[in-house]
mmCIF file of C-alpha atoms in Angstrom:
data_model
loop_
_atom_site.group_PDB
_atom_site.id
_atom_site.type_symbol
_atom_site.label_atom_id
_atom_site.label_comp_id
_atom_site.label_asym_id
_atom_site.label_seq_id
_atom_site.Cartn_x
_atom_site.Cartn_y
_atom_site.Cartn_z
ATOM 1 C CA MET A 107 120.372 138.978 80.597
ATOM 2 C CA LEU A 108 120.435 135.657 82.438
ATOM 3 C CA LYS A 109 118.845 135.856 85.874
ATOM 4 C CA LYS A 110 119.494 133.403 88.688
ATOM 5 C CA VAL A 111 116.127 132.804 90.296
ATOM 6 C CA ALA A 112 114.725 130.236 92.672
ATOM 7 C CA PHE A 113 114.209 126.788 91.199
ATOM 8 C CA LEU A 114 110.667 125.636 90.496
ATOM 9 C CA SER A 115 110.632 122.275 92.265
ATOM 10 C CA LEU A 116 107.967 119.811 91.201
ATOM 11 C CA PRO A 117 107.768 116.496 93.059
ATOM 12 C CA LEU A 118 108.949 113.589 90.955
ATOM 13 C CA LEU A 119 105.948 111.504 92.030
ATOM 14 C CA LEU A 120 103.603 114.197 90.696
ATOM 15 C CA LEU A 121 105.373 114.184 87.322
ATOM 16 C CA ALA A 122 105.154 110.410 87.106
ATOM 17 C CA GLN A 123 101.503 110.273 88.179
ATOM 18 C CA ASN A 124 100.583 112.812 85.515
ATOM 19 C CA GLY A 125 101.219 110.070 82.994
ATOM 20 C CA LEU A 126 104.530 111.314 81.624
ATOM 21 C CA ILE A 127 105.878 107.767 81.687
ATOM 22 C CA SER A 128 104.036 104.584 80.802
ATOM 23 C CA LYS A 129 102.336 102.308 83.344
ATOM 24 C CA LEU A 130 104.912 99.616 82.594
ATOM 25 C CA LYS A 131 107.757 102.005 83.431
ATOM 26 C CA GLU A 132 105.979 103.011 86.644
ATOM 27 C CA GLN A 133 105.610 99.341 87.605
ATOM 28 C CA GLU A 134 109.297 98.739 86.871
ATOM 29 C CA ILE A 135 110.325 101.612 89.158
ATOM 30 C CA GLU A 136 107.962 100.479 91.916
ATOM 31 C CA LEU A 137 109.381 96.949 91.796
ATOM 32 C CA ASP A 138 112.919 98.355 91.925
ATOM 33 C CA LYS A 139 112.000 100.339 95.052
ATOM 34 C CA LYS A 140 110.460 97.308 96.760
ATOM 35 C CA LYS A 141 113.466 95.149 95.940
ATOM 36 C CA SER A 142 115.868 97.785 97.322
ATOM 37 C CA ILE A 143 113.881 97.992 100.575
ATOM 38 C CA VAL A 144 113.686 94.198 100.975
ATOM 39 C CA GLU A 145 117.416 93.760 100.328
ATOM 40 C CA ALA A 146 118.170 96.526 102.835
ATOM 41 C CA LYS A 147 116.059 94.749 105.484
ATOM 42 C CA ILE A 148 117.953 91.533 104.806
ATOM 43 C CA LEU A 149 121.261 93.344 105.370
ATOM 44 C CA HIS A 150 119.927 95.180 108.422
ATOM 45 C CA ASP A 151 119.020 91.934 110.235
ATOM 46 C CA SER A 152 121.707 89.666 108.810
ATOM 47 C CA TRP A 153 123.522 89.585 112.192
ATOM 48 C CA ILE A 154 120.532 87.766 113.759
ATOM 49 C CA ASN A 155 121.126 84.019 113.512
ATOM 50 C CA PRO A 156 118.279 81.626 112.713
ATOM 51 C CA ILE A 157 116.687 79.436 115.387
ATOM 52 C CA ASN A 158 117.209 75.837 114.323
ATOM 53 C CA MET A 159 114.823 72.968 115.007
ATOM 54 C CA ARG A 160 115.615 69.300 114.412
ATOM 55 C CA TYR A 161 113.319 66.311 114.647
ATOM 56 C CA THR A 162 114.466 62.719 114.114
ATOM 57 C CA TYR A 163 112.315 59.628 113.599
ATOM 58 C CA GLN A 164 114.356 56.434 113.316
ATOM 59 C CA LYS A 165 113.130 52.898 112.694
ATOM 60 C CA GLY A 166 114.792 50.162 110.661
ATOM 61 C CA ASP A 167 114.991 46.426 110.022
ATOM 62 C CA GLN A 168 118.313 46.039 111.863
ATOM 63 C CA TYR A 169 116.455 46.444 115.183
ATOM 64 C CA PRO A 170 112.817 45.975 114.180
ATOM 65 C CA ASN A 171 111.561 46.333 117.721
ATOM 66 C CA GLN A 172 113.281 49.672 118.260
ATOM 67 C CA LEU A 173 111.851 53.151 117.627
ATOM 68 C CA PHE A 174 113.861 56.302 118.302
ATOM 69 C CA LYS A 175 112.593 59.922 118.311
ATOM 70 C CA SER A 176 114.440 63.114 119.152
ATOM 71 C CA PHE A 177 113.512 66.788 119.101
ATOM 72 C CA SER A 178 115.774 69.787 119.676
ATOM 73 C CA ILE A 179 115.732 73.593 119.390
ATOM 74 C CA GLN A 180 119.049 75.424 119.169
ATOM 75 C CA VAL A 181 119.791 79.141 119.512
ATOM 76 C CA ASP A 182 123.269 80.562 118.999
ATOM 77 C CA GLN A 183 123.179 84.344 118.800
ATOM 78 C CA PRO A 184 126.105 86.802 118.810
ATOM 79 C CA ILE A 185 125.294 89.885 120.871
ATOM 80 C CA PHE A 186 128.649 91.650 120.725
ATOM 81 C CA LYS A 187 131.221 91.746 117.930
ATOM 82 C CA SER A 188 133.461 94.614 119.044
ATOM 83 C CA GLY A 189 131.116 97.118 117.400
ATOM 84 C CA GLY A 190 130.629 95.002 114.287
ATOM 85 C CA ILE A 191 126.874 94.536 114.834
ATOM 86 C CA TYR A 192 126.251 98.287 115.136
ATOM 87 C CA LYS A 193 128.384 98.966 112.071
ATOM 88 C CA ALA A 194 126.521 96.252 110.152
ATOM 89 C CA ILE A 195 123.241 98.071 110.835
ATOM 90 C CA LEU A 196 124.746 101.388 109.712
ATOM 91 C CA TYR A 197 126.143 99.645 106.637
ATOM 92 C CA ALA A 198 122.695 98.293 105.758
ATOM 93 C CA ASN A 199 121.105 101.742 106.169
ATOM 94 C CA ALA A 200 123.741 103.351 103.932
ATOM 95 C CA LYS A 201 123.307 100.658 101.270
ATOM 96 C CA LYS A 202 119.559 101.238 101.382
ATOM 97 C CA ARG A 203 120.007 104.984 100.810
ATOM 98 C CA SER A 204 122.405 104.330 97.954
ATOM 99 C CA ALA A 205 119.997 101.865 96.321
ATOM 100 C CA LEU A 206 116.994 104.192 96.659
ATOM 101 C CA PHE A 207 118.950 107.117 95.244
ATOM 102 C CA GLY A 208 119.810 104.835 92.337
ATOM 103 C CA VAL A 209 116.133 103.979 91.813
ATOM 104 C CA GLN A 210 115.189 107.662 92.006
ATOM 105 C CA SER A 211 117.875 108.455 89.423
ATOM 106 C CA LYS A 212 116.470 105.789 87.109
ATOM 107 C CA GLU A 213 112.937 107.107 87.529
ATOM 108 C CA LYS A 214 114.081 110.650 86.779
ATOM 109 C CA SER A 215 115.906 109.471 83.683
ATOM 110 C CA TYR A 216 112.589 108.105 82.341
ATOM 111 C CA VAL A 217 110.543 111.159 83.316
ATOM 112 C CA PHE A 218 113.023 113.702 81.990
ATOM 113 C CA ARG A 219 113.724 111.749 78.844
ATOM 114 C CA TYR A 220 110.036 112.181 78.076
ATOM 115 C CA ILE A 221 110.190 115.884 78.987
ATOM 116 C CA ARG A 222 113.182 116.508 76.712
ATOM 117 C CA LEU A 223 111.652 114.525 73.857
ATOM 118 C CA ALA A 224 108.374 116.450 74.273
ATOM 119 C CA LEU A 225 110.287 119.744 74.241
ATOM 120 C CA GLN A 226 112.219 118.636 71.161
ATOM 121 C CA TYR A 227 108.918 117.630 69.576
ATOM 122 C CA LYS A 228 107.426 121.080 70.182
ATOM 123 C CA GLN A 229 110.664 122.709 69.028
ATOM 124 C CA LEU A 230 110.503 120.742 65.770
ATOM 125 C CA GLN A 231 106.896 121.816 65.289
ATOM 126 C CA LEU A 232 108.005 125.449 65.605
ATOM 127 C CA SER A 233 110.930 124.824 63.238
ATOM 128 C CA ILE A 234 108.531 123.330 60.687
ATOM 129 C CA LYS A 235 106.307 126.418 60.894
ATOM 130 C CA LYS A 236 109.361 128.601 60.413
ATOM 131 C CA GLN A 237 110.547 126.484 57.479
ATOM 132 C CA LYS A 238 107.170 126.780 55.765
ATOM 133 C CA LEU A 239 107.351 130.568 56.102
ATOM 134 C CA LEU A 240 110.850 130.543 54.603
ATOM 135 C CA ILE A 241 109.574 128.399 51.722
ATOM 136 C CA GLU A 242 106.685 130.790 51.210
ATOM 137 C CA ASN A 243 109.142 133.679 51.083
ATOM 138 C CA ALA A 244 111.307 131.725 48.646
ATOM 139 C CA LYS A 245 108.301 131.181 46.366
ATOM 140 C CA LEU A 246 107.464 134.879 46.516
ATOM 141 C CA ASP A 247 111.080 135.655 45.745
ATOM 142 C CA ILE A 248 110.837 133.412 42.646
ATOM 143 C CA LEU A 249 107.758 135.339 41.476
ATOM 144 C CA ILE A 250 109.598 138.619 41.958
ATOM 145 C CA LYS A 251 112.740 137.336 40.208
ATOM 146 C CA LYS A 252 110.638 135.869 37.388
ATOM 147 C CA ASP A 253 108.905 139.211 36.800
ATOM 148 C CA GLN A 254 112.271 141.015 36.884
ATOM 149 C CA TYR A 255 113.791 138.479 34.500
ATOM 150 C CA LEU A 256 110.921 138.769 32.015
ATOM 151 C CA HIS A 257 111.292 142.536 32.087
ATOM 152 C CA GLY A 258 115.036 142.235 31.461
ATOM 153 C CA GLU A 259 116.028 143.719 34.799
ATOM 154 C CA ILE A 260 118.092 140.651 35.887
ATOM 155 C CA ASP A 261 119.662 137.669 34.124
ATOM 156 C CA SER A 262 118.599 134.025 34.565
ATOM 157 C CA THR A 263 121.271 133.335 37.215
ATOM 158 C CA PHE A 264 119.319 135.221 39.870
ATOM 159 C CA LEU A 265 116.139 133.320 38.995
ATOM 160 C CA ASP A 266 117.983 129.976 39.046
ATOM 161 C CA ASN A 267 119.469 130.757 42.470
ATOM 162 C CA ALA A 268 116.011 131.632 43.817
ATOM 163 C CA ILE A 269 114.612 128.309 42.559
ATOM 164 C CA LEU A 270 117.562 126.380 44.031
ATOM 165 C CA ASN A 271 117.063 128.137 47.364
ATOM 166 C CA LYS A 272 113.378 127.166 47.421
ATOM 167 C CA ASN A 273 114.234 123.518 46.680
ATOM 168 C CA ARG A 274 116.906 123.474 49.392
ATOM 169 C CA LEU A 275 114.386 124.810 51.915
ATOM 170 C CA ALA A 276 111.790 122.245 50.804
ATOM 171 C CA ILE A 277 114.237 119.361 51.304
ATOM 172 C CA ALA A 278 115.121 120.711 54.750
ATOM 173 C CA LEU A 279 111.391 120.757 55.584
ATOM 174 C CA ILE A 280 111.109 117.077 54.660
ATOM 175 C CA ASP A 281 114.016 116.293 57.008
ATOM 176 C CA LEU A 282 112.352 118.236 59.838
ATOM 177 C CA GLU A 283 109.065 116.403 59.344
ATOM 178 C CA ASP A 284 110.912 113.081 59.405
ATOM 179 C CA LYS A 285 112.671 114.076 62.647
ATOM 180 C CA LEU A 286 109.280 114.997 64.111
ATOM 181 C CA GLN A 287 107.902 111.528 63.395
ATOM 182 C CA GLN A 288 111.044 109.843 64.734
ATOM 183 C CA THR A 289 110.794 111.864 67.940
ATOM 184 C CA LYS A 290 107.112 110.947 68.339
ATOM 185 C CA LYS A 291 108.033 107.273 67.919
ATOM 186 C CA GLU A 292 110.681 107.571 70.664
ATOM 187 C CA ILE A 293 108.109 109.187 72.945
ATOM 188 C CA LYS A 294 105.693 106.289 72.443
ATOM 189 C CA ASN A 295 108.399 103.876 73.637
ATOM 190 C CA ILE A 296 108.377 105.392 77.127
ATOM 191 C CA SER A 297 104.990 107.080 77.506
ATOM 192 C CA ASP A 298 101.301 106.594 76.747
ATOM 193 C CA LEU A 299 100.765 110.363 76.625
ATOM 194 C CA ASP A 300 100.386 112.233 73.338
ATOM 195 C CA PRO A 301 103.075 114.979 73.247
ATOM 196 C CA ASP A 302 100.592 117.355 71.554
ATOM 197 C CA SER A 303 98.476 117.398 74.728
ATOM 198 C CA ALA A 304 101.279 117.063 77.298
ATOM 199 C CA GLN A 305 101.540 119.678 80.049
ATOM 200 C CA ILE A 306 105.290 120.184 80.406
ATOM 201 C CA PRO A 307 106.466 121.884 83.624
ATOM 202 C CA ARG A 308 108.482 125.058 83.218
ATOM 203 C CA PHE A 309 111.946 125.188 84.754
ATOM 204 C CA THR A 310 114.055 128.067 85.995
ATOM 205 C CA LEU A 311 117.703 128.199 86.953
ATOM 206 C CA ILE A 312 118.919 126.846 90.282
ATOM 207 C CA GLN A 313 121.908 128.188 92.174
ATOM 208 C CA ARG A 314 125.096 126.130 91.859
ATOM 209 C CA ALA A 315 125.337 125.542 95.635
ATOM 210 C CA GLU A 316 121.842 124.037 95.727
ATOM 211 C CA PHE A 317 122.528 122.013 92.576
ATOM 212 C CA LEU A 318 125.573 120.402 94.220
ATOM 213 C CA GLN A 319 123.880 120.008 97.612
ATOM 214 C CA LYS A 320 120.856 118.161 96.222
ATOM 215 C CA ASN A 321 122.597 116.341 93.372
ATOM 216 C CA LEU A 322 121.402 112.743 93.132
ATOM 217 C CA SER A 323 124.693 111.256 91.979
ATOM 218 C CA LEU A 324 126.609 113.041 94.726
ATOM 219 C CA LYS A 325 124.123 111.901 97.371
ATOM 220 C CA GLN A 326 124.401 108.319 96.161
ATOM 221 C CA SER A 327 128.202 108.562 96.171
ATOM 222 C CA GLN A 328 128.140 109.928 99.752
ATOM 223 C CA ALA A 329 125.948 106.997 100.803
ATOM 224 C CA ASP A 330 128.451 104.619 99.179
ATOM 225 C CA ILE A 331 131.270 106.236 101.164
ATOM 226 C CA GLU A 332 129.317 105.731 104.399
ATOM 227 C CA ALA A 333 128.615 102.111 103.473
ATOM 228 C CA ASN A 334 132.263 101.362 102.634
ATOM 229 C CA LYS A 335 133.430 103.100 105.805
ATOM 230 C CA ASN A 336 131.201 100.886 107.950
ATOM 231 C CA TYR A 337 132.137 97.785 105.974
ATOM 232 C CA ALA A 338 135.833 98.529 106.564
ATOM 233 C CA TYR A 339 135.190 98.541 110.314
ATOM 234 C CA MET A 340 133.132 95.348 109.997
ATOM 235 C CA SER A 341 136.160 93.730 108.340
ATOM 236 C CA ILE A 342 138.293 94.686 111.330
ATOM 237 C CA ALA A 343 135.667 93.553 113.868
ATOM 238 C CA ARG A 344 135.615 90.110 112.249
ATOM 239 C CA TYR A 345 139.048 89.475 113.801
ATOM 240 C CA LEU A 346 138.240 90.962 117.230
ATOM 241 C CA PRO A 347 136.565 89.263 120.228
ATOM 242 C CA SER A 348 132.874 88.450 119.939
ATOM 243 C CA LEU A 349 130.346 87.345 122.556
ATOM 244 C CA SER A 350 127.533 84.892 121.804
ATOM 245 C CA LEU A 351 124.688 83.459 123.842
ATOM 246 C CA PHE A 352 123.531 79.935 123.161
ATOM 247 C CA ALA A 353 120.691 77.740 124.419
ATOM 248 C CA ASN A 354 119.510 74.242 123.538
ATOM 249 C CA TYR A 355 116.419 72.264 124.367
ATOM 250 C CA ASN A 356 116.586 68.513 123.695
ATOM 251 C CA SER A 357 113.985 65.808 124.003
ATOM 252 C CA GLN A 358 114.575 62.076 123.279
ATOM 253 C CA LYS A 359 112.304 59.073 123.302
ATOM 254 C CA MET A 360 113.199 55.460 122.619
ATOM 255 C CA GLN A 361 110.871 52.481 122.563
ATOM 256 C CA GLY A 362 112.028 48.837 122.447
ATOM 257 C CA SER A 363 115.537 47.370 122.186
ATOM 258 C CA LEU A 364 117.258 44.311 120.792
ATOM 259 C CA TYR A 365 116.803 42.300 123.961
ATOM 260 C CA VAL A 366 113.859 43.991 125.688
ATOM 261 C CA PRO A 367 111.015 44.709 123.230
ATOM 262 C CA GLY A 368 108.917 46.574 125.823
ATOM 263 C CA TYR A 369 111.745 48.882 126.903
ATOM 264 C CA LYS A 370 110.904 52.592 126.988
ATOM 265 C CA TYR A 371 113.119 55.573 127.579
ATOM 266 C CA SER A 372 112.486 59.337 127.486
ATOM 267 C CA ASP A 373 114.498 62.313 128.571
ATOM 268 C CA SER A 374 114.594 66.080 128.048
ATOM 269 C CA TYR A 375 117.166 68.616 129.089
ATOM 270 C CA LYS A 376 118.293 72.216 128.479
ATOM 271 C CA THR A 377 121.728 73.725 128.081
ATOM 272 C CA TYR A 378 122.608 77.400 127.918
ATOM 273 C CA GLY A 379 125.577 79.661 128.350
ATOM 274 C CA PHE A 380 127.796 82.154 126.600
ATOM 275 C CA ARG A 381 130.781 81.921 124.341
ATOM 276 C CA ILE A 382 133.681 84.294 123.741
ATOM 277 C CA SER A 383 135.509 83.679 120.508
ATOM 278 C CA MET A 384 138.243 85.298 118.473
ATOM 279 C CA PRO A 385 140.230 84.008 115.490
ATOM 280 C CA LEU A 386 143.883 83.551 116.440
ATOM 281 C CA PHE A 387 145.268 83.261 112.940
ATOM 282 C CA ASP A 388 143.938 83.986 109.466
ATOM 283 C CA ILE A 389 146.481 84.380 106.706
ATOM 284 C CA ASN A 390 144.198 86.737 104.777
ATOM 285 C CA ALA A 391 143.093 88.857 107.744
ATOM 286 C CA LEU A 392 145.263 91.891 106.985
ATOM 287 C CA ARG A 393 144.580 91.549 103.267
ATOM 288 C CA ASN A 394 140.815 91.530 103.810
ATOM 289 C CA ILE A 395 141.051 94.600 106.039
ATOM 290 C CA GLU A 396 143.314 96.380 103.538
ATOM 291 C CA SER A 397 140.970 95.552 100.670
ATOM 292 C CA ALA A 398 137.995 97.038 102.561
ATOM 293 C CA LYS A 399 139.993 100.184 103.351
ATOM 294 C CA ILE A 400 140.946 100.551 99.680
ATOM 295 C CA ASP A 401 137.277 100.322 98.687
ATOM 296 C CA TYR A 402 136.547 103.093 101.174
ATOM 297 C CA LEU A 403 139.331 105.288 99.745
ATOM 298 C CA LYS A 404 138.171 104.554 96.198
ATOM 299 C CA SER A 405 134.642 105.687 97.034
ATOM 300 C CA LYS A 406 136.008 108.957 98.473
ATOM 301 C CA ASN A 407 138.100 109.469 95.342
ATOM 302 C CA HIS A 408 135.037 108.767 93.191
ATOM 303 C CA LEU A 409 133.073 111.456 95.039
ATOM 304 C CA LEU A 410 135.811 114.044 94.402
ATOM 305 C CA GLN A 411 135.873 113.185 90.705
ATOM 306 C CA LEU A 412 132.088 113.265 90.534
ATOM 307 C CA MET A 413 132.035 116.647 92.279
ATOM 308 C CA ARG A 414 134.395 118.022 89.631
ATOM 309 C CA GLU A 415 132.233 116.611 86.829
ATOM 310 C CA LYS A 416 129.042 118.125 88.280
ATOM 311 C CA ARG A 417 130.684 121.537 88.735
ATOM 312 C CA ASN A 418 131.839 121.464 85.123
ATOM 313 C CA PHE A 419 128.396 120.267 84.003
ATOM 314 C CA TYR A 420 126.755 123.206 85.767
ATOM 315 C CA LYS A 421 129.345 125.628 84.371
ATOM 316 C CA THR A 422 128.819 124.327 80.819
ATOM 317 C CA SER A 423 125.045 124.527 81.187
ATOM 318 C CA LEU A 424 125.306 128.087 82.463
ATOM 319 C CA HIS A 425 127.525 129.019 79.500
ATOM 320 C CA SER A 426 125.019 127.505 77.058
ATOM 321 C CA LEU A 427 122.184 129.435 78.702
ATOM 322 C CA LYS A 428 124.132 132.702 78.415
ATOM 323 C CA LEU A 429 124.788 132.068 74.719
ATOM 324 C CA LEU A 430 121.074 131.455 74.180
ATOM 325 C CA ASP A 431 120.293 134.692 76.023
ATOM 326 C CA LYS A 432 122.613 136.516 73.614
ATOM 327 C CA LYS A 433 120.811 134.928 70.657
ATOM 328 C CA ILE A 434 117.481 135.961 72.159
ATOM 329 C CA ALA A 435 118.695 139.538 72.620
ATOM 330 C CA LEU A 436 119.895 139.704 68.994
ATOM 331 C CA THR A 437 116.630 138.183 67.747
ATOM 332 C CA LYS A 438 114.629 140.767 69.696
ATOM 333 C CA GLU A 439 116.702 143.498 68.037
ATOM 334 C CA ASP A 440 115.960 141.941 64.649
ATOM 335 C CA LEU A 441 112.288 141.693 65.598
ATOM 336 C CA GLY A 442 112.166 145.421 66.300
ATOM 337 C CA LEU A 443 113.923 146.082 63.003
ATOM 338 C CA TYR A 444 111.486 143.920 61.032
ATOM 339 C CA GLU A 445 108.513 145.583 62.712
ATOM 340 C CA GLY A 446 109.817 148.940 61.482
ATOM 341 C CA LEU A 447 110.539 147.542 58.013
ATOM 342 C CA LEU A 448 107.064 146.006 57.775
ATOM 343 C CA LYS A 449 105.435 149.323 58.646
ATOM 344 C CA ASP A 450 107.623 151.118 56.113
ATOM 345 C CA THR A 451 106.903 148.475 53.432
ATOM 346 C CA LYS A 452 103.152 148.757 53.999
ATOM 347 C CA ASP A 453 103.380 152.535 53.662
ATOM 348 C CA ARG A 454 105.333 152.206 50.409
ATOM 349 C CA PHE A 455 102.841 149.598 49.163
ATOM 350 C CA GLU A 456 100.039 152.094 49.756
ATOM 351 C CA ALA A 457 102.111 154.646 47.829
ATOM 352 C CA GLY A 458 102.624 152.168 44.953
ATOM 353 C CA GLU A 459 106.382 151.825 45.515
ATOM 354 C CA LYS A 460 106.261 148.192 46.792
ATOM 355 C CA THR A 461 104.313 145.115 45.751
ATOM 356 C CA LYS A 462 102.066 142.902 47.842
ATOM 357 C CA TYR A 463 104.832 140.273 47.584
ATOM 358 C CA ASP A 464 107.194 142.603 49.438
ATOM 359 C CA VAL A 465 104.629 143.039 52.204
ATOM 360 C CA GLN A 466 104.065 139.280 52.518
ATOM 361 C CA ILE A 467 107.801 138.580 52.606
ATOM 362 C CA MET A 468 108.283 141.114 55.381
ATOM 363 C CA GLN A 469 105.324 139.711 57.360
ATOM 364 C CA ASN A 470 106.709 136.191 57.054
ATOM 365 C CA SER A 471 110.196 137.334 58.077
ATOM 366 C CA LEU A 472 108.719 138.969 61.169
ATOM 367 C CA LYS A 473 106.904 135.718 62.039
ATOM 368 C CA THR A 474 110.110 133.686 61.649
ATOM 369 C CA LYS A 475 111.808 135.916 64.223
ATOM 370 C CA GLU A 476 108.901 135.421 66.630
ATOM 371 C CA LEU A 477 109.251 131.649 66.127
ATOM 372 C CA ASP A 478 113.015 131.904 66.711
ATOM 373 C CA LEU A 479 112.324 133.380 70.151
ATOM 374 C CA LYS A 480 110.076 130.436 71.007
ATOM 375 C CA ILE A 481 112.635 127.932 69.666
ATOM 376 C CA PHE A 482 115.426 129.473 71.742
ATOM 377 C CA ASP A 483 113.164 129.351 74.794
ATOM 378 C CA MET A 484 112.567 125.616 74.163
ATOM 379 C CA GLN A 485 116.327 125.078 73.949
ATOM 380 C CA LYS A 486 116.751 126.820 77.306
ATOM 381 C CA GLN A 487 114.090 124.604 78.856
ATOM 382 C CA ILE A 488 115.899 121.497 77.594
ATOM 383 C CA ILE A 489 119.145 122.627 79.239
ATOM 384 C CA LEU A 490 117.371 123.521 82.491
ATOM 385 C CA SER A 491 115.559 120.166 82.526
ATOM 386 C CA GLN A 492 118.937 118.421 82.353
ATOM 387 C CA LEU A 493 119.966 120.266 85.512
ATOM 388 C CA TYR A 494 116.764 119.345 87.315
ATOM 389 C CA GLN A 495 117.095 115.683 86.334
ATOM 390 C CA GLU A 496 120.242 115.656 88.481
ATOM 391 C CA MET A 497 118.371 116.873 91.550
ATOM 392 C CA SER A 498 116.937 114.837 94.405
ATOM 393 C CA ASP A 499 113.493 115.971 95.531
ATOM 394 C CA GLU A 500 112.939 113.222 98.118
ATOM 395 C CA LYS A 501 114.556 112.833 101.508
ATOM 396 C CA ILE A 502 115.967 109.323 101.761
#
């Protein structure tokens, strides 16, 4: 029976620092984070205009006795854009959240790709053990069929089928061993850690409400909506009145002139004030505003579609987990049956009614069922890890 229990939350940073992903991948993620933060700071302060300085030194052969120097500092800073400055700051903050959620999603994709590959690797190891037991049983079956054939109890068809079955199982084992090596090679592409010694966290099921509330993609989409909403207002504010303060400091010096070589002149002055401005006509004004509003509506539509996809993803995962629970329940029933059969076979062997081959076959069959339980558990962990990969465990 599938139980909904609290989710075992392990910080993403802890998983990464445990060496699940390579140092190069960690450096890539760290650089992505730094770039997102720097770009967000650029957006946050983009409304602040630069302070310009200009220095001129002029001397030429047209007036060889004349030297001209000038120095100026100019400040022209908008302080009010009908709410546009405030919205620009909110826009920058929303873009930062969206970018960091994107980086976190990328980091989780690396970490959980390793986790799934490691789980698949361990699952293949269990499948190989199971396959070897099946091959051993097939070989024992050949010995039994051979003895029966030589004693005239069965015809050669039964012996041929037993040999064919053993060969089929042996070929399947080769395929499993090849898959194991391929999986190990994929692991080495993203991690320096040997999967044989990896400590994989164990996951349990999270409630659907929490899955949707903390979903990374949904959080990023919500941040995009907030960003597009603020950008739409910024587009409107661009065509509304704005107030700017300006100030200039100028200094000029001139030495010599065409007629008076010893002439000197110097002066410095300041100007300051404010400016109110507003565009009176822009043919694309309404189109720019409409385009920004459409982007905002598109981001809201995208969130609704994404919400549907995540609900279906959770529903499908839950269905897969329930099917695995049914397989586990059936396997446990079979396990109980084989335990009884093994005891009965041993008793009959002691009584001379069964051979040692029969006992070995039953022991191997019991072990295969125990391995099946472990394999099904691995499959459940893979499904649960896919759910947790979707979750945000950092407040951004």
